[in-house]
Amino acid sequence: MKLTPIIDLNAFIKHEIQPAISDIEKLEDKSRKHIQKLVYTNLVDRFDTMVDTCLLENCREENLVEQALKSSTATVTEAELLKLLMRGDKIQDALTERLQDGLRNSVLRQRHSRKLQILFRTVTPESGADNPVPRVNISTGAIVERFKPQRKDVPHSIVGYADWLYSRRNSIVHGAGTNRFLENDRQQVKKLWRCELSKTFKISVGSIRVAVAFYREVTRLIMEGD
């Protein structure tokens, strides 16, 4: 497995996010609000990018090949086949491009939590990280074998909690910075994780720290599963 995107994410957290957290803590409370949201969305976006890049760079894994070719129904003509074969030693690059295009048009267009679920099933299926079992301590971001849910408005499964983090990001980015969850996210979280989201949420330094801890736990699971 090619897991360089995970190494890059952890380096980004260490060199960009953690120093930003320290800087935020030096500010007065009234000056923190906007900056905290920016740091939070940047963190969540980079995690989402890591998931996308890992899927693309590992497009030849059996599970991902199946996903990439699922919608391929067009017939290849003899001329197209000959052109492909004439590429000689570059034929493998052409096949990789085709698989990656297939993933971009299918898997990468799906919900954030679905992409993460597919990544878990590809890299570490035996970990059970893709199932709905409560495993996240939402107060610390730690992932354990099993955890008793503390609240009914936050999913406690690994993929469900990632979905909740991304839903807050959606509200900030697509809801003009609002602290209210978007209606589509409300419906999806209820459908997928059987949770009724709270009316509002708050982004704080603590929120960012917990998200950092959770994402590091997720990358650990993926690295250990490789």
mmCIF file of C-alpha atoms in Angstrom:
data_model
loop_
_atom_site.group_PDB
_atom_site.id
_atom_site.type_symbol
_atom_site.label_atom_id
_atom_site.label_comp_id
_atom_site.label_asym_id
_atom_site.label_seq_id
_atom_site.Cartn_x
_atom_site.Cartn_y
_atom_site.Cartn_z
ATOM 1 C CA MET A 1 0.000 0.000 0.000
ATOM 2 C CA LYS A 2 1.101 3.538 -0.746
ATOM 3 C CA LEU A 3 0.565 5.539 2.427
ATOM 4 C CA THR A 4 2.644 8.654 1.802
ATOM 5 C CA PRO A 5 -0.522 10.843 2.040
ATOM 6 C CA ILE A 6 -0.861 9.761 5.682
ATOM 7 C CA ILE A 7 2.728 10.727 6.440
ATOM 8 C CA ASP A 8 2.079 14.086 4.770
ATOM 9 C CA LEU A 9 -1.081 14.629 6.844
ATOM 10 C CA ASN A 10 0.702 13.926 10.123
ATOM 11 C CA ALA A 11 3.507 16.294 9.108
ATOM 12 C CA PHE A 12 0.911 18.978 8.300
ATOM 13 C CA ILE A 13 -0.688 18.531 11.719
ATOM 14 C CA LYS A 14 2.683 18.767 13.450
ATOM 15 C CA HIS A 15 4.051 21.754 11.549
ATOM 16 C CA GLU A 16 0.895 23.725 10.761
ATOM 17 C CA ILE A 17 -2.082 22.833 12.935
ATOM 18 C CA GLN A 18 -0.394 22.433 16.311
ATOM 19 C CA PRO A 19 1.533 25.735 16.050
ATOM 20 C CA ALA A 20 -1.734 27.403 14.989
ATOM 21 C CA ILE A 21 -3.450 26.032 18.098
ATOM 22 C CA SER A 22 -0.710 27.524 20.265
ATOM 23 C CA ASP A 23 -1.084 30.887 18.534
ATOM 24 C CA ILE A 24 -4.863 30.870 18.981
ATOM 25 C CA GLU A 25 -4.508 30.278 22.708
ATOM 26 C CA LYS A 26 -2.560 33.518 22.983
ATOM 27 C CA LEU A 27 -5.458 35.528 21.568
ATOM 28 C CA GLU A 28 -8.321 37.072 23.489
ATOM 29 C CA ASP A 29 -11.563 35.090 23.347
ATOM 30 C CA LYS A 30 -13.325 37.587 21.090
ATOM 31 C CA SER A 31 -10.522 37.344 18.528
ATOM 32 C CA ARG A 32 -10.504 33.557 18.366
ATOM 33 C CA LYS A 33 -13.869 32.751 16.828
ATOM 34 C CA HIS A 34 -13.115 33.226 13.125
ATOM 35 C CA ILE A 35 -9.544 31.887 13.271
ATOM 36 C CA GLN A 36 -10.634 28.738 15.098
ATOM 37 C CA LYS A 37 -13.101 27.973 12.311
ATOM 38 C CA LEU A 38 -10.428 28.499 9.663
ATOM 39 C CA VAL A 39 -7.990 26.151 11.383
ATOM 40 C CA TYR A 40 -10.714 23.564 11.946
ATOM 41 C CA THR A 41 -11.900 23.550 8.319
ATOM 42 C CA ASN A 42 -8.308 23.433 7.081
ATOM 43 C CA LEU A 43 -7.655 20.370 9.239
ATOM 44 C CA VAL A 44 -10.803 18.543 8.115
ATOM 45 C CA ASP A 45 -10.154 19.401 4.470
ATOM 46 C CA ARG A 46 -6.624 18.022 4.672
ATOM 47 C CA PHE A 47 -7.909 14.798 6.193
ATOM 48 C CA ASP A 48 -10.453 14.488 3.374
ATOM 49 C CA THR A 49 -7.679 15.119 0.839
ATOM 50 C CA MET A 50 -5.616 12.378 2.475
ATOM 51 C CA VAL A 51 -8.489 9.922 2.047
ATOM 52 C CA ASP A 52 -8.944 10.880 -1.621
ATOM 53 C CA THR A 53 -5.234 10.659 -2.389
ATOM 54 C CA CYS A 54 -4.824 7.301 -0.647
ATOM 55 C CA LEU A 55 -7.700 5.897 -2.701
ATOM 56 C CA LEU A 56 -6.218 7.208 -5.953
ATOM 57 C CA GLU A 57 -2.660 6.095 -5.256
ATOM 58 C CA ASN A 58 -3.837 2.599 -4.356
ATOM 59 C CA CYS A 59 -6.232 2.265 -7.289
ATOM 60 C CA ARG A 60 -4.787 -1.141 -8.212
ATOM 61 C CA GLU A 61 -5.907 -2.752 -4.962
ATOM 62 C CA GLU A 62 -8.532 -5.392 -5.732
ATOM 63 C CA ASN A 63 -11.333 -3.674 -3.840
ATOM 64 C CA LEU A 64 -10.666 -0.338 -5.562
ATOM 65 C CA VAL A 65 -10.296 -1.866 -9.032
ATOM 66 C CA GLU A 66 -13.793 -3.284 -8.596
ATOM 67 C CA GLN A 67 -15.111 0.133 -7.559
ATOM 68 C CA ALA A 68 -13.311 1.924 -10.414
ATOM 69 C CA LEU A 69 -14.649 -0.398 -13.102
ATOM 70 C CA LYS A 70 -18.151 -0.782 -11.712
ATOM 71 C CA SER A 71 -19.659 1.709 -14.151
ATOM 72 C CA SER A 72 -17.476 0.775 -17.131
ATOM 73 C CA THR A 73 -19.848 -0.564 -19.754
ATOM 74 C CA ALA A 74 -18.434 0.960 -22.949
ATOM 75 C CA THR A 75 -16.965 -1.406 -25.541
ATOM 76 C CA VAL A 76 -13.297 -0.883 -26.477
ATOM 77 C CA THR A 77 -12.782 -0.812 -30.230
ATOM 78 C CA GLU A 78 -9.910 -2.581 -31.960
ATOM 79 C CA ALA A 79 -8.384 0.788 -32.860
ATOM 80 C CA GLU A 80 -8.493 1.975 -29.242
ATOM 81 C CA LEU A 81 -6.949 -1.295 -28.069
ATOM 82 C CA LEU A 82 -4.118 -1.038 -30.616
ATOM 83 C CA LYS A 83 -3.408 2.562 -29.588
ATOM 84 C CA LEU A 84 -3.218 1.444 -25.969
ATOM 85 C CA LEU A 85 -0.875 -1.457 -26.763
ATOM 86 C CA MET A 86 1.357 0.818 -28.861
ATOM 87 C CA ARG A 87 2.170 2.794 -25.736
ATOM 88 C CA GLY A 88 4.524 -0.052 -24.875
ATOM 89 C CA ASP A 89 6.132 0.423 -21.482
ATOM 90 C CA LYS A 90 3.672 3.219 -20.738
ATOM 91 C CA ILE A 91 0.696 0.914 -20.856
ATOM 92 C CA GLN A 92 0.745 0.497 -17.067
ATOM 93 C CA ASP A 93 0.556 4.259 -16.654
ATOM 94 C CA ALA A 94 -2.429 4.322 -18.998
ATOM 95 C CA LEU A 95 -4.192 1.626 -16.982
ATOM 96 C CA THR A 96 -3.513 3.502 -13.741
ATOM 97 C CA GLU A 97 -4.970 6.683 -15.240
ATOM 98 C CA ARG A 98 -8.062 4.776 -16.325
ATOM 99 C CA LEU A 99 -8.584 3.311 -12.860
ATOM 100 C CA GLN A 100 -8.068 6.678 -11.182
ATOM 101 C CA ASP A 101 -10.560 8.323 -13.524
ATOM 102 C CA GLY A 102 -13.036 5.588 -12.611
ATOM 103 C CA LEU A 103 -12.551 6.316 -8.908
ATOM 104 C CA ARG A 104 -12.919 10.070 -9.424
ATOM 105 C CA ASN A 105 -16.232 9.502 -11.176
ATOM 106 C CA SER A 106 -17.553 7.092 -8.564
ATOM 107 C CA VAL A 107 -16.000 6.706 -5.107
ATOM 108 C CA LEU A 108 -14.568 10.219 -4.782
ATOM 109 C CA ARG A 109 -17.996 11.729 -5.476
ATOM 110 C CA GLN A 110 -19.526 9.956 -2.511
ATOM 111 C CA ARG A 111 -20.024 11.244 1.011
ATOM 112 C CA HIS A 112 -16.875 11.769 3.092
ATOM 113 C CA SER A 113 -17.778 8.945 5.475
ATOM 114 C CA ARG A 114 -18.390 6.536 2.593
ATOM 115 C CA LYS A 115 -14.934 7.247 1.145
ATOM 116 C CA LEU A 116 -13.320 6.624 4.539
ATOM 117 C CA GLN A 117 -15.325 3.418 4.884
ATOM 118 C CA ILE A 118 -14.021 2.174 1.537
ATOM 119 C CA LEU A 119 -10.452 3.078 2.518
ATOM 120 C CA PHE A 120 -10.759 1.066 5.741
ATOM 121 C CA ARG A 121 -12.175 -1.906 3.848
ATOM 122 C CA THR A 122 -9.280 -1.717 1.420
ATOM 123 C CA VAL A 123 -6.405 -1.285 3.858
ATOM 124 C CA THR A 124 -7.522 -2.833 7.129
ATOM 125 C CA PRO A 125 -10.758 -4.832 6.737
ATOM 126 C CA GLU A 126 -9.979 -7.025 9.744
ATOM 127 C CA SER A 127 -9.947 -4.014 12.112
ATOM 128 C CA GLY A 128 -13.710 -3.514 11.892
ATOM 129 C CA ALA A 129 -13.102 0.236 11.673
ATOM 130 C CA ASP A 130 -15.740 0.533 8.959
ATOM 131 C CA ASN A 131 -18.633 -0.841 11.018
ATOM 132 C CA PRO A 132 -21.116 1.106 13.213
ATOM 133 C CA VAL A 133 -19.829 -0.172 16.572
ATOM 134 C CA PRO A 134 -19.289 2.705 19.087
ATOM 135 C CA ARG A 135 -15.509 3.049 19.480
ATOM 136 C CA VAL A 136 -14.766 6.770 19.784
ATOM 137 C CA ASN A 137 -14.390 8.661 23.034
ATOM 138 C CA ILE A 138 -15.769 11.951 21.727
ATOM 139 C CA SER A 139 -14.292 13.864 24.668
ATOM 140 C CA THR A 140 -10.717 12.975 23.740
ATOM 141 C CA GLY A 141 -10.810 11.629 20.176
ATOM 142 C CA ALA A 142 -9.367 8.301 21.323
ATOM 143 C CA ILE A 143 -10.398 5.104 19.532
ATOM 144 C CA VAL A 144 -10.888 2.004 21.682
ATOM 145 C CA GLU A 145 -12.292 -1.485 21.141
ATOM 146 C CA ARG A 146 -15.720 -0.461 22.378
ATOM 147 C CA PHE A 147 -17.103 2.671 24.015
ATOM 148 C CA LYS A 148 -20.367 3.468 25.726
ATOM 149 C CA PRO A 149 -21.960 6.454 23.939
ATOM 150 C CA GLN A 150 -21.970 9.640 26.001
ATOM 151 C CA ARG A 151 -24.438 11.578 23.861
ATOM 152 C CA LYS A 152 -27.238 10.774 21.455
ATOM 153 C CA ASP A 153 -26.536 13.629 19.057
ATOM 154 C CA VAL A 154 -23.017 12.523 18.033
ATOM 155 C CA PRO A 155 -22.147 9.222 16.288
ATOM 156 C CA HIS A 156 -19.604 7.204 18.264
ATOM 157 C CA SER A 157 -18.488 4.810 15.532
ATOM 158 C CA ILE A 158 -15.222 5.667 13.771
ATOM 159 C CA VAL A 159 -16.729 6.433 10.372
ATOM 160 C CA GLY A 160 -19.795 8.046 11.939
ATOM 161 C CA TYR A 161 -17.705 10.404 14.052
ATOM 162 C CA ALA A 162 -15.650 11.365 10.982
ATOM 163 C CA ASP A 163 -18.954 12.145 9.271
ATOM 164 C CA TRP A 164 -19.963 14.378 12.187
ATOM 165 C CA LEU A 165 -16.661 16.282 12.041
ATOM 166 C CA TYR A 166 -17.099 16.798 8.307
ATOM 167 C CA SER A 167 -20.717 17.912 8.766
ATOM 168 C CA ARG A 168 -19.518 20.759 10.988
ATOM 169 C CA ARG A 169 -17.014 21.693 8.303
ATOM 170 C CA ASN A 170 -19.831 21.746 5.719
ATOM 171 C CA SER A 171 -21.838 24.179 7.817
ATOM 172 C CA ILE A 172 -18.900 26.555 8.102
ATOM 173 C CA VAL A 173 -17.896 26.353 4.424
ATOM 174 C CA HIS A 174 -21.295 26.083 2.730
ATOM 175 C CA GLY A 175 -23.463 27.765 5.334
ATOM 176 C CA ALA A 176 -21.721 31.163 5.351
ATOM 177 C CA GLY A 177 -19.873 30.336 8.559
ATOM 178 C CA THR A 178 -23.003 29.373 10.436
ATOM 179 C CA ASN A 179 -22.931 27.157 13.501
ATOM 180 C CA ARG A 180 -26.062 25.287 12.426
ATOM 181 C CA PHE A 181 -25.835 21.944 10.661
ATOM 182 C CA LEU A 182 -27.018 21.867 7.053
ATOM 183 C CA GLU A 183 -30.327 20.098 6.480
ATOM 184 C CA ASN A 184 -28.812 17.509 4.141
ATOM 185 C CA ASP A 185 -26.241 16.574 6.758
ATOM 186 C CA ARG A 186 -28.970 16.290 9.368
ATOM 187 C CA GLN A 187 -30.847 13.847 7.177
ATOM 188 C CA GLN A 188 -27.785 11.821 6.236
ATOM 189 C CA VAL A 189 -26.458 11.506 9.796
ATOM 190 C CA LYS A 190 -29.893 10.424 10.980
ATOM 191 C CA LYS A 191 -30.193 7.887 8.158
ATOM 192 C CA LEU A 192 -26.671 6.480 8.384
ATOM 193 C CA TRP A 193 -25.902 6.716 12.102
ATOM 194 C CA ARG A 194 -29.312 7.093 13.730
ATOM 195 C CA CYS A 195 -28.364 10.322 15.450
ATOM 196 C CA GLU A 196 -30.346 13.535 15.738
ATOM 197 C CA LEU A 197 -27.831 16.348 15.393
ATOM 198 C CA SER A 198 -28.052 19.207 17.861
ATOM 199 C CA LYS A 199 -29.406 22.528 16.622
ATOM 200 C CA THR A 200 -26.028 24.248 16.856
ATOM 201 C CA PHE A 201 -22.376 23.484 17.492
ATOM 202 C CA LYS A 202 -19.332 25.381 18.673
ATOM 203 C CA ILE A 203 -15.777 25.294 17.367
ATOM 204 C CA SER A 204 -13.150 25.879 20.039
ATOM 205 C CA VAL A 205 -9.486 25.124 20.610
ATOM 206 C CA GLY A 206 -10.663 21.986 22.392
ATOM 207 C CA SER A 207 -12.672 20.980 19.305
ATOM 208 C CA ILE A 208 -9.561 21.214 17.141
ATOM 209 C CA ARG A 209 -7.447 19.248 19.637
ATOM 210 C CA VAL A 210 -10.005 16.430 19.765
ATOM 211 C CA ALA A 211 -10.209 16.326 15.961
ATOM 212 C CA VAL A 212 -6.411 16.154 15.754
ATOM 213 C CA ALA A 213 -6.316 13.269 18.253
ATOM 214 C CA PHE A 214 -9.038 11.407 16.354
ATOM 215 C CA TYR A 215 -7.406 11.829 12.949
ATOM 216 C CA ARG A 216 -4.106 10.622 14.338
ATOM 217 C CA GLU A 217 -5.852 7.555 15.729
ATOM 218 C CA VAL A 218 -7.410 6.908 12.316
ATOM 219 C CA THR A 219 -4.045 7.179 10.557
ATOM 220 C CA ARG A 220 -2.562 4.809 13.138
ATOM 221 C CA LEU A 221 -5.233 2.221 12.360
ATOM 222 C CA ILE A 222 -4.567 2.516 8.649
ATOM 223 C CA MET A 223 -0.779 2.306 9.039
ATOM 224 C CA GLU A 224 -1.045 -0.716 11.326
ATOM 225 C CA GLY A 225 -3.408 -2.415 8.898
ATOM 226 C CA ASP A 226 -1.033 -2.100 5.959
#
